[in-house]
Amino acid sequence: MMDNHTFTMVREAMPIIESLGLVDFVSNFNDTTTGFMFSSRPEVNIIGNALEFQSHSGSSFACVLRNCQYFFTHMDEWAKECQNHGIPPPPIVAWNDNNTNEQNINNFNANENDNNNNNLNINEINGHVQVQ
């Protein structure tokens, strides 16, 4: 069983990753050179900027993403983990939204070019988080 702090961080990240359309990206991420911690992939930055908790170190953020990666591919284990913490698992509904994923990456790249402070404007449109 996961400790309460780790569970809270993973529980926040799972539905955010889903709403960004990045479940497949996280589930299949396998960069053995950089891992999540040193990745320059825009998807990793999009996820990090969308989290409410903004005090992660690179290591703690990478651990959260690795936990999410495991649970996205073992949803039965995620349901047990949620049950162990006395809550129902948040619904994960849109797993293969490549259009949203591509749009988020394009919007992130455009924003990064226009805005040196890397703040993202995140809006929810039609049930999906849109990064502008």
mmCIF file of C-alpha atoms in Angstrom:
data_model
loop_
_atom_site.group_PDB
_atom_site.id
_atom_site.type_symbol
_atom_site.label_atom_id
_atom_site.label_comp_id
_atom_site.label_asym_id
_atom_site.label_seq_id
_atom_site.Cartn_x
_atom_site.Cartn_y
_atom_site.Cartn_z
ATOM 1 C CA MET A 1 0.000 0.000 0.000
ATOM 2 C CA MET A 2 1.194 3.452 -0.967
ATOM 3 C CA ASP A 3 1.766 6.060 1.748
ATOM 4 C CA ASN A 4 -0.858 8.849 1.973
ATOM 5 C CA HIS A 5 1.375 11.578 0.508
ATOM 6 C CA THR A 6 2.335 9.540 -2.558
ATOM 7 C CA PHE A 7 -1.263 8.431 -3.035
ATOM 8 C CA THR A 8 -2.461 12.053 -2.929
ATOM 9 C CA MET A 9 0.066 13.080 -5.589
ATOM 10 C CA VAL A 10 -0.779 10.158 -7.894
ATOM 11 C CA ARG A 11 -4.518 10.615 -7.354
ATOM 12 C CA GLU A 12 -4.197 14.239 -8.478
ATOM 13 C CA ALA A 13 -2.107 13.357 -11.534
ATOM 14 C CA MET A 14 -4.112 10.426 -12.933
ATOM 15 C CA PRO A 15 -7.260 12.350 -13.990
ATOM 16 C CA ILE A 16 -5.196 15.333 -15.169
ATOM 17 C CA ILE A 17 -3.144 13.105 -17.458
ATOM 18 C CA GLU A 18 -6.379 11.561 -18.716
ATOM 19 C CA SER A 19 -8.031 14.937 -19.326
ATOM 20 C CA LEU A 20 -4.978 16.103 -21.272
ATOM 21 C CA GLY A 21 -5.227 13.053 -23.520
ATOM 22 C CA LEU A 22 -1.776 11.874 -22.423
ATOM 23 C CA VAL A 23 -2.548 8.447 -20.958
ATOM 24 C CA ASP A 24 -0.952 6.660 -23.922
ATOM 25 C CA PHE A 25 2.108 8.899 -23.718
ATOM 26 C CA VAL A 26 2.630 8.183 -20.003
ATOM 27 C CA SER A 27 1.770 4.493 -20.321
ATOM 28 C CA ASN A 28 4.241 3.942 -23.171
ATOM 29 C CA PHE A 29 7.005 6.358 -22.119
ATOM 30 C CA ASN A 30 10.320 4.517 -22.171
ATOM 31 C CA ASP A 31 13.160 6.980 -22.655
ATOM 32 C CA THR A 32 16.011 5.123 -20.975
ATOM 33 C CA THR A 33 18.359 8.085 -21.496
ATOM 34 C CA THR A 34 16.405 10.813 -19.708
ATOM 35 C CA GLY A 35 13.512 9.117 -17.964
ATOM 36 C CA PHE A 36 10.683 11.412 -16.929
ATOM 37 C CA MET A 37 12.980 13.497 -14.715
ATOM 38 C CA PHE A 38 15.234 14.885 -17.447
ATOM 39 C CA SER A 39 12.869 14.586 -20.388
ATOM 40 C CA SER A 40 12.526 17.578 -22.697
ATOM 41 C CA ARG A 41 9.301 16.182 -24.188
ATOM 42 C CA PRO A 42 6.584 18.868 -24.120
ATOM 43 C CA GLU A 43 4.052 16.346 -22.793
ATOM 44 C CA VAL A 44 6.003 16.086 -19.536
ATOM 45 C CA ASN A 45 5.979 19.877 -19.130
ATOM 46 C CA ILE A 46 2.271 20.040 -19.942
ATOM 47 C CA ILE A 47 1.491 17.523 -17.199
ATOM 48 C CA GLY A 48 3.729 19.255 -14.671
ATOM 49 C CA ASN A 49 2.216 22.656 -15.353
ATOM 50 C CA ALA A 50 -1.341 21.298 -15.109
ATOM 51 C CA LEU A 51 -0.861 19.880 -11.603
ATOM 52 C CA GLU A 52 -2.180 21.918 -8.709
ATOM 53 C CA PHE A 53 0.754 20.822 -6.534
ATOM 54 C CA GLN A 54 3.699 22.817 -7.887
ATOM 55 C CA SER A 55 6.384 21.938 -5.327
ATOM 56 C CA HIS A 56 7.696 18.741 -6.877
ATOM 57 C CA SER A 57 11.387 18.140 -7.257
ATOM 58 C CA GLY A 58 12.384 16.515 -10.517
ATOM 59 C CA SER A 59 12.674 13.241 -8.645
ATOM 60 C CA SER A 60 9.273 13.381 -6.930
ATOM 61 C CA PHE A 61 7.571 14.394 -10.183
ATOM 62 C CA ALA A 62 9.248 11.496 -12.009
ATOM 63 C CA CYS A 63 8.126 9.110 -9.253
ATOM 64 C CA VAL A 64 4.536 10.344 -9.589
ATOM 65 C CA LEU A 65 4.637 9.784 -13.349
ATOM 66 C CA ARG A 66 6.150 6.296 -12.931
ATOM 67 C CA ASN A 67 3.382 5.428 -10.473
ATOM 68 C CA CYS A 68 0.797 6.738 -12.936
ATOM 69 C CA GLN A 69 2.443 4.722 -15.701
ATOM 70 C CA TYR A 70 2.119 1.574 -13.623
ATOM 71 C CA PHE A 71 -1.470 2.217 -12.601
ATOM 72 C CA PHE A 72 -2.629 3.153 -16.108
ATOM 73 C CA THR A 73 -1.484 -0.277 -17.214
ATOM 74 C CA HIS A 74 -2.789 -2.004 -14.049
ATOM 75 C CA MET A 75 -6.131 -0.331 -13.371
ATOM 76 C CA ASP A 76 -7.191 -3.227 -11.121
ATOM 77 C CA GLU A 77 -4.263 -2.335 -8.850
ATOM 78 C CA TRP A 78 -5.287 1.332 -8.930
ATOM 79 C CA ALA A 79 -8.815 0.389 -7.844
ATOM 80 C CA LYS A 80 -7.352 -1.636 -4.935
ATOM 81 C CA GLU A 81 -5.062 1.248 -3.960
ATOM 82 C CA CYS A 82 -8.007 3.659 -3.932
ATOM 83 C CA GLN A 83 -10.044 1.198 -1.889
ATOM 84 C CA ASN A 84 -7.162 0.866 0.602
ATOM 85 C CA HIS A 85 -7.321 4.646 1.062
ATOM 86 C CA GLY A 86 -11.098 4.595 1.464
ATOM 87 C CA ILE A 87 -12.125 6.352 -1.739
ATOM 88 C CA PRO A 88 -13.506 5.311 -5.110
ATOM 89 C CA PRO A 89 -11.042 5.633 -7.983
ATOM 90 C CA PRO A 90 -11.584 8.723 -10.138
ATOM 91 C CA PRO A 91 -13.119 7.821 -13.494
ATOM 92 C CA ILE A 92 -10.698 7.412 -16.369
ATOM 93 C CA VAL A 93 -12.776 7.785 -19.523
ATOM 94 C CA ALA A 94 -10.872 8.989 -22.616
ATOM 95 C CA TRP A 95 -7.704 6.981 -23.083
ATOM 96 C CA ASN A 96 -6.877 7.402 -26.761
ATOM 97 C CA ASP A 97 -7.471 11.028 -27.614
ATOM 98 C CA ASN A 98 -4.552 11.602 -29.975
ATOM 99 C CA ASN A 99 -6.131 14.754 -31.430
ATOM 100 C CA THR A 100 -6.144 16.384 -27.984
ATOM 101 C CA ASN A 101 -2.585 15.172 -27.394
ATOM 102 C CA GLU A 102 -1.365 16.653 -30.700
ATOM 103 C CA GLN A 103 -3.233 19.909 -30.087
ATOM 104 C CA ASN A 104 -1.791 20.196 -26.561
ATOM 105 C CA ILE A 105 1.748 19.721 -27.886
ATOM 106 C CA ASN A 106 1.237 22.306 -30.645
ATOM 107 C CA ASN A 107 -0.280 24.811 -28.218
ATOM 108 C CA PHE A 108 2.533 24.210 -25.721
ATOM 109 C CA ASN A 109 5.185 24.748 -28.387
ATOM 110 C CA ALA A 110 3.497 27.942 -29.609
ATOM 111 C CA ASN A 111 3.166 29.242 -26.054
ATOM 112 C CA GLU A 112 6.768 28.387 -25.239
ATOM 113 C CA ASN A 113 7.952 30.357 -28.257
ATOM 114 C CA ASP A 114 5.787 33.359 -27.332
ATOM 115 C CA ASN A 115 6.229 33.382 -23.579
ATOM 116 C CA ASN A 116 9.608 33.019 -21.890
ATOM 117 C CA ASN A 117 8.149 32.423 -18.425
ATOM 118 C CA ASN A 118 6.511 29.144 -19.597
ATOM 119 C CA ASN A 119 3.161 29.862 -17.908
ATOM 120 C CA LEU A 120 0.410 27.922 -19.626
ATOM 121 C CA ASN A 121 -3.148 29.070 -20.105
ATOM 122 C CA ILE A 122 -5.267 25.994 -19.418
ATOM 123 C CA ASN A 123 -8.966 25.965 -20.292
ATOM 124 C CA GLU A 124 -11.509 23.170 -20.214
ATOM 125 C CA ILE A 125 -13.414 22.895 -23.493
ATOM 126 C CA ASN A 126 -15.943 20.140 -24.209
ATOM 127 C CA GLY A 127 -14.738 18.095 -21.261
ATOM 128 C CA HIS A 128 -11.072 18.258 -22.258
ATOM 129 C CA VAL A 129 -8.361 20.426 -20.834
ATOM 130 C CA GLN A 130 -6.979 22.619 -23.597
ATOM 131 C CA VAL A 131 -3.484 24.063 -23.155
ATOM 132 C CA GLN A 132 -3.055 27.412 -24.892
#
